[in-house]
GROMACS .gro file of C-alpha atoms in nm:
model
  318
    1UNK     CA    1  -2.884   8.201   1.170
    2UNK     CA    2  -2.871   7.872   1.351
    3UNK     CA    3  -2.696   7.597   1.353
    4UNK     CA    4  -2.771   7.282   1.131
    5UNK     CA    5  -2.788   7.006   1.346
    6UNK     CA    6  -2.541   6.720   1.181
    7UNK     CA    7  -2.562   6.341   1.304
    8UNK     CA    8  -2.321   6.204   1.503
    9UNK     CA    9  -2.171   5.885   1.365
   10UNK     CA   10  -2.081   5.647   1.676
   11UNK     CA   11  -1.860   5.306   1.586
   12UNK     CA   12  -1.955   5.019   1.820
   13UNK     CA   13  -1.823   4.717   1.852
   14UNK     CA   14  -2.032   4.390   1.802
   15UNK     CA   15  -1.901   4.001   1.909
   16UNK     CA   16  -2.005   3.761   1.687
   17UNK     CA   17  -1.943   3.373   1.688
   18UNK     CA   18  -1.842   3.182   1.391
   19UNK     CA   19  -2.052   2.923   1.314
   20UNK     CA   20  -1.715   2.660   1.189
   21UNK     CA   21  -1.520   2.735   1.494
   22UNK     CA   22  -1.707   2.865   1.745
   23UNK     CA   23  -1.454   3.211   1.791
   24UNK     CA   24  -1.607   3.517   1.845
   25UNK     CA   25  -1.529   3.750   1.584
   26UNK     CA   26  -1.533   4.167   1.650
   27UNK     CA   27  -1.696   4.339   1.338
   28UNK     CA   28  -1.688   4.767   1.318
   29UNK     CA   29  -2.006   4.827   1.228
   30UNK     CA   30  -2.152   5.205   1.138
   31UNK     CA   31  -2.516   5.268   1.282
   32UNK     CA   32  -2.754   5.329   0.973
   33UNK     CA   33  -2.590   5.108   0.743
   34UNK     CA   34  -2.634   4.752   0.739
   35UNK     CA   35  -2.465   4.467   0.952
   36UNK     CA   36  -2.158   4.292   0.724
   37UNK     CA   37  -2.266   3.936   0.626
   38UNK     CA   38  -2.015   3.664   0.648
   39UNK     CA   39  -1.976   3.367   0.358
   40UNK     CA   40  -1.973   3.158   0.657
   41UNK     CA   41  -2.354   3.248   0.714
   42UNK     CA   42  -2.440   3.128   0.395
   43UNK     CA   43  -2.603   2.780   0.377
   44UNK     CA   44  -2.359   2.504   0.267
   45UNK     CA   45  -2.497   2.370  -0.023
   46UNK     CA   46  -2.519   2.732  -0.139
   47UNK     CA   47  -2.130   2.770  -0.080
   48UNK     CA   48  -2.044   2.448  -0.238
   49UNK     CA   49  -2.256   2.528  -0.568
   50UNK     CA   50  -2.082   2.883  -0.573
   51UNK     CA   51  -1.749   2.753  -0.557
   52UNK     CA   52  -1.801   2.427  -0.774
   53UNK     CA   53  -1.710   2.676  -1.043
   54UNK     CA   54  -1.353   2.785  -0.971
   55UNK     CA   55  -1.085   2.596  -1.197
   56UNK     CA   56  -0.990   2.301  -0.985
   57UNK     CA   57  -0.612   2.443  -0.929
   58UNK     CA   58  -0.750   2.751  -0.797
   59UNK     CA   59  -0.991   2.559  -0.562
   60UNK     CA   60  -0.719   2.375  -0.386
   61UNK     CA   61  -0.565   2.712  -0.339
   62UNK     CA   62  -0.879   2.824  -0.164
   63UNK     CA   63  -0.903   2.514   0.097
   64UNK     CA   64  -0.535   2.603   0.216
   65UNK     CA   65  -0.642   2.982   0.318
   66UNK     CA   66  -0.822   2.864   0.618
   67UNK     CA   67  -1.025   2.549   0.813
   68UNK     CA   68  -1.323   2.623   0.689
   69UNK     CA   69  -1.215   2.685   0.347
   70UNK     CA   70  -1.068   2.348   0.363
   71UNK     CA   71  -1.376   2.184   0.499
   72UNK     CA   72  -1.568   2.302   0.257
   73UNK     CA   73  -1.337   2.313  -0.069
   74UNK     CA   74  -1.269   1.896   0.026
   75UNK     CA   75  -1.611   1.794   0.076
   76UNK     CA   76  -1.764   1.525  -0.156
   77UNK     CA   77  -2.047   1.762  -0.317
   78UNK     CA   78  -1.818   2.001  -0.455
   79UNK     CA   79  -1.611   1.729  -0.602
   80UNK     CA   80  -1.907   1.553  -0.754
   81UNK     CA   81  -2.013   1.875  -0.921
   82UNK     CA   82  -1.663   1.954  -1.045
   83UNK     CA   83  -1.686   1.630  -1.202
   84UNK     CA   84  -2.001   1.698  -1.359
   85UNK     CA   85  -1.955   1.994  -1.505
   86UNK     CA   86  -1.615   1.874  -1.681
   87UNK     CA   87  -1.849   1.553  -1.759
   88UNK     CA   88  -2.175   1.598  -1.812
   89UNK     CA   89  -2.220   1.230  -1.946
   90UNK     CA   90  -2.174   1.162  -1.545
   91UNK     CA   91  -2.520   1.370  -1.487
   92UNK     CA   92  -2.725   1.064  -1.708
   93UNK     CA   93  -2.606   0.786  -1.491
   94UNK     CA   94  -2.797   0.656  -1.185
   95UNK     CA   95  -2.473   0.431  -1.061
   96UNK     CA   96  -2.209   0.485  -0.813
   97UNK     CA   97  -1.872   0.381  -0.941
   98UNK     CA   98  -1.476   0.477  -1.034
   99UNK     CA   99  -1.386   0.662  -1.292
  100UNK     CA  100  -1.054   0.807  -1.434
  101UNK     CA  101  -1.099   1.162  -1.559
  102UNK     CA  102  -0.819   1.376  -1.684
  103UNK     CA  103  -0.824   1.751  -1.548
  104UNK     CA  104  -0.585   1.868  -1.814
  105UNK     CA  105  -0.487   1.883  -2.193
  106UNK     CA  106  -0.691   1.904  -2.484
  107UNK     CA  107  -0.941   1.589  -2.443
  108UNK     CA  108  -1.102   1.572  -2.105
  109UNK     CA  109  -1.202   1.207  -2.171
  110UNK     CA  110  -1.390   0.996  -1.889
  111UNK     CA  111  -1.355   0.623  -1.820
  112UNK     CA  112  -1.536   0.414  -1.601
  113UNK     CA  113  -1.303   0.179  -1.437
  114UNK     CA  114  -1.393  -0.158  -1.203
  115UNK     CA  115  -1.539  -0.093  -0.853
  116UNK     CA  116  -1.420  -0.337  -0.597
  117UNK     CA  117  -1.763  -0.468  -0.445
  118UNK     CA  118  -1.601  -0.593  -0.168
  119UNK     CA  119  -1.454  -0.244  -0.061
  120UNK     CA  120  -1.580  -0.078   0.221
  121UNK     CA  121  -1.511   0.295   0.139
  122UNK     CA  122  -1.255   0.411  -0.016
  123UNK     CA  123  -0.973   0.522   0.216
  124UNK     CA  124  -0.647   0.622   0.007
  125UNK     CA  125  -0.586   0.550  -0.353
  126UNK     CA  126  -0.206   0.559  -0.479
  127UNK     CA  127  -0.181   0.504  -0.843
  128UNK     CA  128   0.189   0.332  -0.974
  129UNK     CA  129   0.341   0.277  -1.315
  130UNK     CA  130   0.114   0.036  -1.438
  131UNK     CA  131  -0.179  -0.044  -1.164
  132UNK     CA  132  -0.374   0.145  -0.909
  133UNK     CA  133  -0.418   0.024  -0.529
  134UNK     CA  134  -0.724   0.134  -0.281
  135UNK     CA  135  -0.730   0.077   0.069
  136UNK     CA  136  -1.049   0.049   0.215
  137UNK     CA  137  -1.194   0.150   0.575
  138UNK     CA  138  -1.149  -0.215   0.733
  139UNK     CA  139  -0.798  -0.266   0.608
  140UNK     CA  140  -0.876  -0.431   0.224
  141UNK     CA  141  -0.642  -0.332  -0.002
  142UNK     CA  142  -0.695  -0.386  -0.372
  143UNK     CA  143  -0.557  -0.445  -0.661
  144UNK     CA  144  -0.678  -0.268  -1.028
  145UNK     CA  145  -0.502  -0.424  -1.309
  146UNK     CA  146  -0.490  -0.283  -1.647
  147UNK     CA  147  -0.482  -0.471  -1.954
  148UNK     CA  148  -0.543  -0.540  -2.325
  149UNK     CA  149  -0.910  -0.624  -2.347
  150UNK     CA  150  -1.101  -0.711  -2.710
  151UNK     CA  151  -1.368  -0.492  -2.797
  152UNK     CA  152  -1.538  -0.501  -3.134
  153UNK     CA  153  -1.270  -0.708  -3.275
  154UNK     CA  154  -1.023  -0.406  -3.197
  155UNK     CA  155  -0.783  -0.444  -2.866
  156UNK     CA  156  -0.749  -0.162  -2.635
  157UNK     CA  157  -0.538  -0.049  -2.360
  158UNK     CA  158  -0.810  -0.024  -2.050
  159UNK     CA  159  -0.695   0.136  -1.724
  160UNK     CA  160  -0.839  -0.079  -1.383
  161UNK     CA  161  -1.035  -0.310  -1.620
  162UNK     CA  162  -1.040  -0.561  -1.300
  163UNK     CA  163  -0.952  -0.600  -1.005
  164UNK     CA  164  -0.846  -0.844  -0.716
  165UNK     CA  165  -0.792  -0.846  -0.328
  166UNK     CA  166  -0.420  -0.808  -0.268
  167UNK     CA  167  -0.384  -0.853   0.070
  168UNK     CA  168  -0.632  -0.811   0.420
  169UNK     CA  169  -0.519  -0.653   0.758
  170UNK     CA  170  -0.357  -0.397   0.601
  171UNK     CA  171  -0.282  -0.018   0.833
  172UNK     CA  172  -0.125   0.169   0.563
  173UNK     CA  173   0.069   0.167   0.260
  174UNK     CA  174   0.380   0.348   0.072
  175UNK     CA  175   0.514   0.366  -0.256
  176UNK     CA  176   0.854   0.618  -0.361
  177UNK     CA  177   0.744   0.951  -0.268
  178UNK     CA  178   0.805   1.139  -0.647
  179UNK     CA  179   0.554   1.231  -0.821
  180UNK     CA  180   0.644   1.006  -1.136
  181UNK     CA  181   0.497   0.725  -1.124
  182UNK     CA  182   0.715   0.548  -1.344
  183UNK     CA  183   0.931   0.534  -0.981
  184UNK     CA  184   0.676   0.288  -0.804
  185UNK     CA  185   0.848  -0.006  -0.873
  186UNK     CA  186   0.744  -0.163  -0.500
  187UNK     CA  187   0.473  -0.114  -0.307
  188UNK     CA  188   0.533  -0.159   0.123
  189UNK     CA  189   0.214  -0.251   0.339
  190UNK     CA  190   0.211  -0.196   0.704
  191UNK     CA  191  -0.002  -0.483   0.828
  192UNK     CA  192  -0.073  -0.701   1.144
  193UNK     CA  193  -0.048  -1.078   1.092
  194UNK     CA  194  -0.106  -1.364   1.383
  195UNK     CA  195   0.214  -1.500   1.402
  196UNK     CA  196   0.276  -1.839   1.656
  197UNK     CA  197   0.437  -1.784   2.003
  198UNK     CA  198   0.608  -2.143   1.980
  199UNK     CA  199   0.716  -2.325   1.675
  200UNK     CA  200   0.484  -2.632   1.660
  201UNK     CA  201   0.165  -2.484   1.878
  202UNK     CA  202  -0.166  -2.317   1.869
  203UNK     CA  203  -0.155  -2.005   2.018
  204UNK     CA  204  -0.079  -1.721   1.782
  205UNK     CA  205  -0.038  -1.365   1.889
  206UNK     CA  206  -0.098  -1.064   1.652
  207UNK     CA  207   0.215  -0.883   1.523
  208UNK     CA  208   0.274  -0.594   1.285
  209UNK     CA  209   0.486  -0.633   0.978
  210UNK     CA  210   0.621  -0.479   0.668
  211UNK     CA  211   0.546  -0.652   0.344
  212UNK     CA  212   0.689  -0.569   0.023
  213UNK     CA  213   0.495  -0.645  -0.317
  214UNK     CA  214   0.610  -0.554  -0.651
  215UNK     CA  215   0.319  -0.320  -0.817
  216UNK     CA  216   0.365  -0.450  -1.162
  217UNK     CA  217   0.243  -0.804  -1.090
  218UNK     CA  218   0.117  -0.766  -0.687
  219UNK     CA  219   0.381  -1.057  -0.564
  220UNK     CA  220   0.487  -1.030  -0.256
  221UNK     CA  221   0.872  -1.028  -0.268
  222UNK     CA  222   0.970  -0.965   0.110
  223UNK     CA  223   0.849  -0.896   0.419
  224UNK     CA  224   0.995  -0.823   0.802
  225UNK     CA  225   0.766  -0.891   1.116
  226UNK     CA  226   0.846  -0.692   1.433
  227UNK     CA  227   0.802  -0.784   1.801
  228UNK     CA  228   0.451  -0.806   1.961
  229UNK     CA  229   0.496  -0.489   2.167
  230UNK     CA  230   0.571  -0.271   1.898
  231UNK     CA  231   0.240  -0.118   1.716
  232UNK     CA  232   0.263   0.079   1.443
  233UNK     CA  233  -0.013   0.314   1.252
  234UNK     CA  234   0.182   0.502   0.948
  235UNK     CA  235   0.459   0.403   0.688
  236UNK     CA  236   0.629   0.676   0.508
  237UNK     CA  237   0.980   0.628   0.261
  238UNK     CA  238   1.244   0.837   0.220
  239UNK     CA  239   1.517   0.816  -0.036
  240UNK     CA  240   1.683   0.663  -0.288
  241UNK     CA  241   1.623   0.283  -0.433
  242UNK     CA  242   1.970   0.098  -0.256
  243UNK     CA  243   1.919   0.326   0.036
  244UNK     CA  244   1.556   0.308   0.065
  245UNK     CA  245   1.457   0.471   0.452
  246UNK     CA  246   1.114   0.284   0.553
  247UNK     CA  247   0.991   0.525   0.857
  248UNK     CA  248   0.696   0.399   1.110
  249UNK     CA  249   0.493   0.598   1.287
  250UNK     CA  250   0.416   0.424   1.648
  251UNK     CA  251   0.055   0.452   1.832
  252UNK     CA  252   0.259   0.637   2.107
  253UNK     CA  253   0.352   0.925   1.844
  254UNK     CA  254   0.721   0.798   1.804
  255UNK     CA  255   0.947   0.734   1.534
  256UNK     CA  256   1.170   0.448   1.387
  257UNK     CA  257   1.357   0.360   1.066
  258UNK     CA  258   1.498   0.140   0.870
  259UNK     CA  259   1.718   0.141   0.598
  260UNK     CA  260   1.717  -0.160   0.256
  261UNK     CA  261   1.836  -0.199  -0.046
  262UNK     CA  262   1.554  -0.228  -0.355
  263UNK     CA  263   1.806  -0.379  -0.602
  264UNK     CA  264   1.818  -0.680  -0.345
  265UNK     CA  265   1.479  -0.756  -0.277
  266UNK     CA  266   1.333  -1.004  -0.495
  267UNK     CA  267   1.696  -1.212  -0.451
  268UNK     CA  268   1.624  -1.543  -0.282
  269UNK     CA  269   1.831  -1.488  -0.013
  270UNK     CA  270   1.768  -1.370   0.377
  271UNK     CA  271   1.768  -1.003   0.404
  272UNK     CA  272   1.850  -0.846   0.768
  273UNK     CA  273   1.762  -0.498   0.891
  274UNK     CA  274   1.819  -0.362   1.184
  275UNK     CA  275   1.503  -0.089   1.337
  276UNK     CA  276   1.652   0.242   1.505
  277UNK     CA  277   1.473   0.521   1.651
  278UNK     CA  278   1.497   0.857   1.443
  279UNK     CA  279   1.614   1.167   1.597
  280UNK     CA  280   1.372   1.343   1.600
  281UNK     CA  281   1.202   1.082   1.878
  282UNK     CA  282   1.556   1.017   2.037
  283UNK     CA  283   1.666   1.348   2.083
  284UNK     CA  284   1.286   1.523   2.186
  285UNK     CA  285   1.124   1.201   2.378
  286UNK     CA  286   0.860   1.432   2.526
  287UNK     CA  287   0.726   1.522   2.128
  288UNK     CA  288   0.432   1.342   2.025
  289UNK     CA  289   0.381   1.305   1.628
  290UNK     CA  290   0.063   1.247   1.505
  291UNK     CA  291   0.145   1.177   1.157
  292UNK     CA  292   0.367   1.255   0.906
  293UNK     CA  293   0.444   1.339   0.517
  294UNK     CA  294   0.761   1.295   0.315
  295UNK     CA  295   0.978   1.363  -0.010
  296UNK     CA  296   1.285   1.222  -0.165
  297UNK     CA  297   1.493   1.402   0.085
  298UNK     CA  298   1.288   1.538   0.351
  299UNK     CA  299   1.058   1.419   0.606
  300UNK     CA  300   0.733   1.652   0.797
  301UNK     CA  301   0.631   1.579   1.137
  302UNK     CA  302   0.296   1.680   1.240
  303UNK     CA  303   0.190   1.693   1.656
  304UNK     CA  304  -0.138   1.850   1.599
  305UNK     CA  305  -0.399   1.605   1.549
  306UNK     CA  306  -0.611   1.863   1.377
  307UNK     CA  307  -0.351   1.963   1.126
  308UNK     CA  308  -0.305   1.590   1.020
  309UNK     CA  309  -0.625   1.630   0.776
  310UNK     CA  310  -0.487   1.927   0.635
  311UNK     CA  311  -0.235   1.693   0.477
  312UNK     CA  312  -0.456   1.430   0.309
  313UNK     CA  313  -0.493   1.532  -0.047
  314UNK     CA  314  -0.834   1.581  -0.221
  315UNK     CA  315  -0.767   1.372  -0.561
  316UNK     CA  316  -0.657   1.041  -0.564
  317UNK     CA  317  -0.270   0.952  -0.560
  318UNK     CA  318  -0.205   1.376  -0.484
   0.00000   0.00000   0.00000
């Protein structure tokens, strides 16, 4: 009898790049079977539709598995169509604007709060016990009130009804780092100001400073200016209210603190601080932070660049 001839099997090994990163990535791949086909093939917009229908906790999960995952899961077009979907009154309007929409409990309600026209963008939004602030891409940041507005006779409680400019030249801006709002008493803005070289001249030279503004009525209760050669690009607090830890993130990727007292700030009286360089700076001169993200009690330091947009959140005041 003879022999039945049976087919030899052989693995090889094929390089492919990825289209996000550019890696090459080895694949086993079986000879009369077809080649594996990556999600990252896929177009985009089919991705984003695909994924626009995951519950919104477990698509944050999926943009911290990897960086393209994260790219993807925190661009605008999946957001918009998460919003649509849990609004579909959204899909009937022609106009860009803000609106507050609850992801949880029984009514999903949607409300269409003031857009500043002035804004350019809409860098960071931080929401407080009564207000919510937006910092725009040119250094705006604004002020949405609430209040008790009259409609049909009948007066209702409506959330960023207007809105004004609270201050310009702003970097950056911090708020107590819990998650209750009901914490976010002040509000601190890291901004540069011209401030005069000699009392009674001219000539001006810009300066950064700290300014503190109470969020329930947006006056500005204090506020510390620091020497011309000091830049900074990133305010972060730490702590408790009477030992309150402002931390500032220098363009050269150091850090330096300093400590006040809440309770004392809107007392007319002069209030003096003293600005130290943290440990972390003191002790490892060499490091070079990037940017950073805080708690109550603890403090992150991030030197990759690339990792610092991992840490912006994808919903407002996150």
């Amino acid at each position: 009898m003879g022999e039945k001839a049976v087919p030899l099997l052989r693995r090889r090994r094929v390089k492919r790049s990825c289209p996000s990163c550019g890696s090459e990535l080895g694949v086993e791949e079986k000879r009369g079977k077809g080649n594996p086909i990556s999600i990252q093939l896929f177009p985009p917009e089919l991705v984003e539709h695909i994924i626009s229908f995951l519950p919104v906790r477990d698509l944050v999960a999926l943009g911290q598995t990897c960086r393209y995952f994260h790219e993807v899961c925190d661009g605008e077009g999946v957001w918009r169509r998460i919003c649509r979907r849990l609004s579909p009154r959204l899909q009937d309007q022609d106009t860009k604007g803000l609106y507050f929409q609850a992801f949880g409990g029984r009514r999903r309600c949607l409300s269409k709060s003031v857009a500043p026209l002035l804004a350019h963008g809409y860098r960071r939004f931080l929401p407080t016990k009564d207000h919510v602030f937006i910092l725009d891409y040119v250094g705006t940041l604004f002020f949405l009130k609430n209040a008790l507005v009259s409609t049909l006779g009948q007066m209702q409680w409506k959330r960023a009804c207007r809105y004004v400019v609270l201050c310009r030249g702003a970097k950056d801006f911090a708020s107590d780092p819990r998650c209750d709002t009901v914490y976010r008493k002040y509000l601190y803005v890291l901004a540069t100001r011209e401030q005069q070289e000699v009392v009674g001249t001219t000539s001006s030279r810009a300066c950064d400073c700290v300014e503190v503004y109470l969020q329930s009525s947006g006056q500005r209760v204090f506020k510390m200016t620091f020497h011309h050669s000091m830049t900074f690009k990133q305010i972060m607090l730490v702590g408790q209210e009477t030992q309150r830890a402002l931390l500032l993130l220098t363009e050269e990727g150091k850090i330096y603190s300093l400590v006040v007292n809440e309770t004392q700030l809107d007392q007319p009286r002069s209030y003096t601080v003293q600005l130290a360089l943290r440990k972390v700076s003191h002790y490892l001169p060499h490091l070079r932070v990037a940017c950073m993200t805080s708690n109550q009690s603890s403090t992150l330091y991030v030197t990759d660049p690339i990792l610092c947009s991992w840490l912006q959140p994808p919903w407002p005041g996150g």
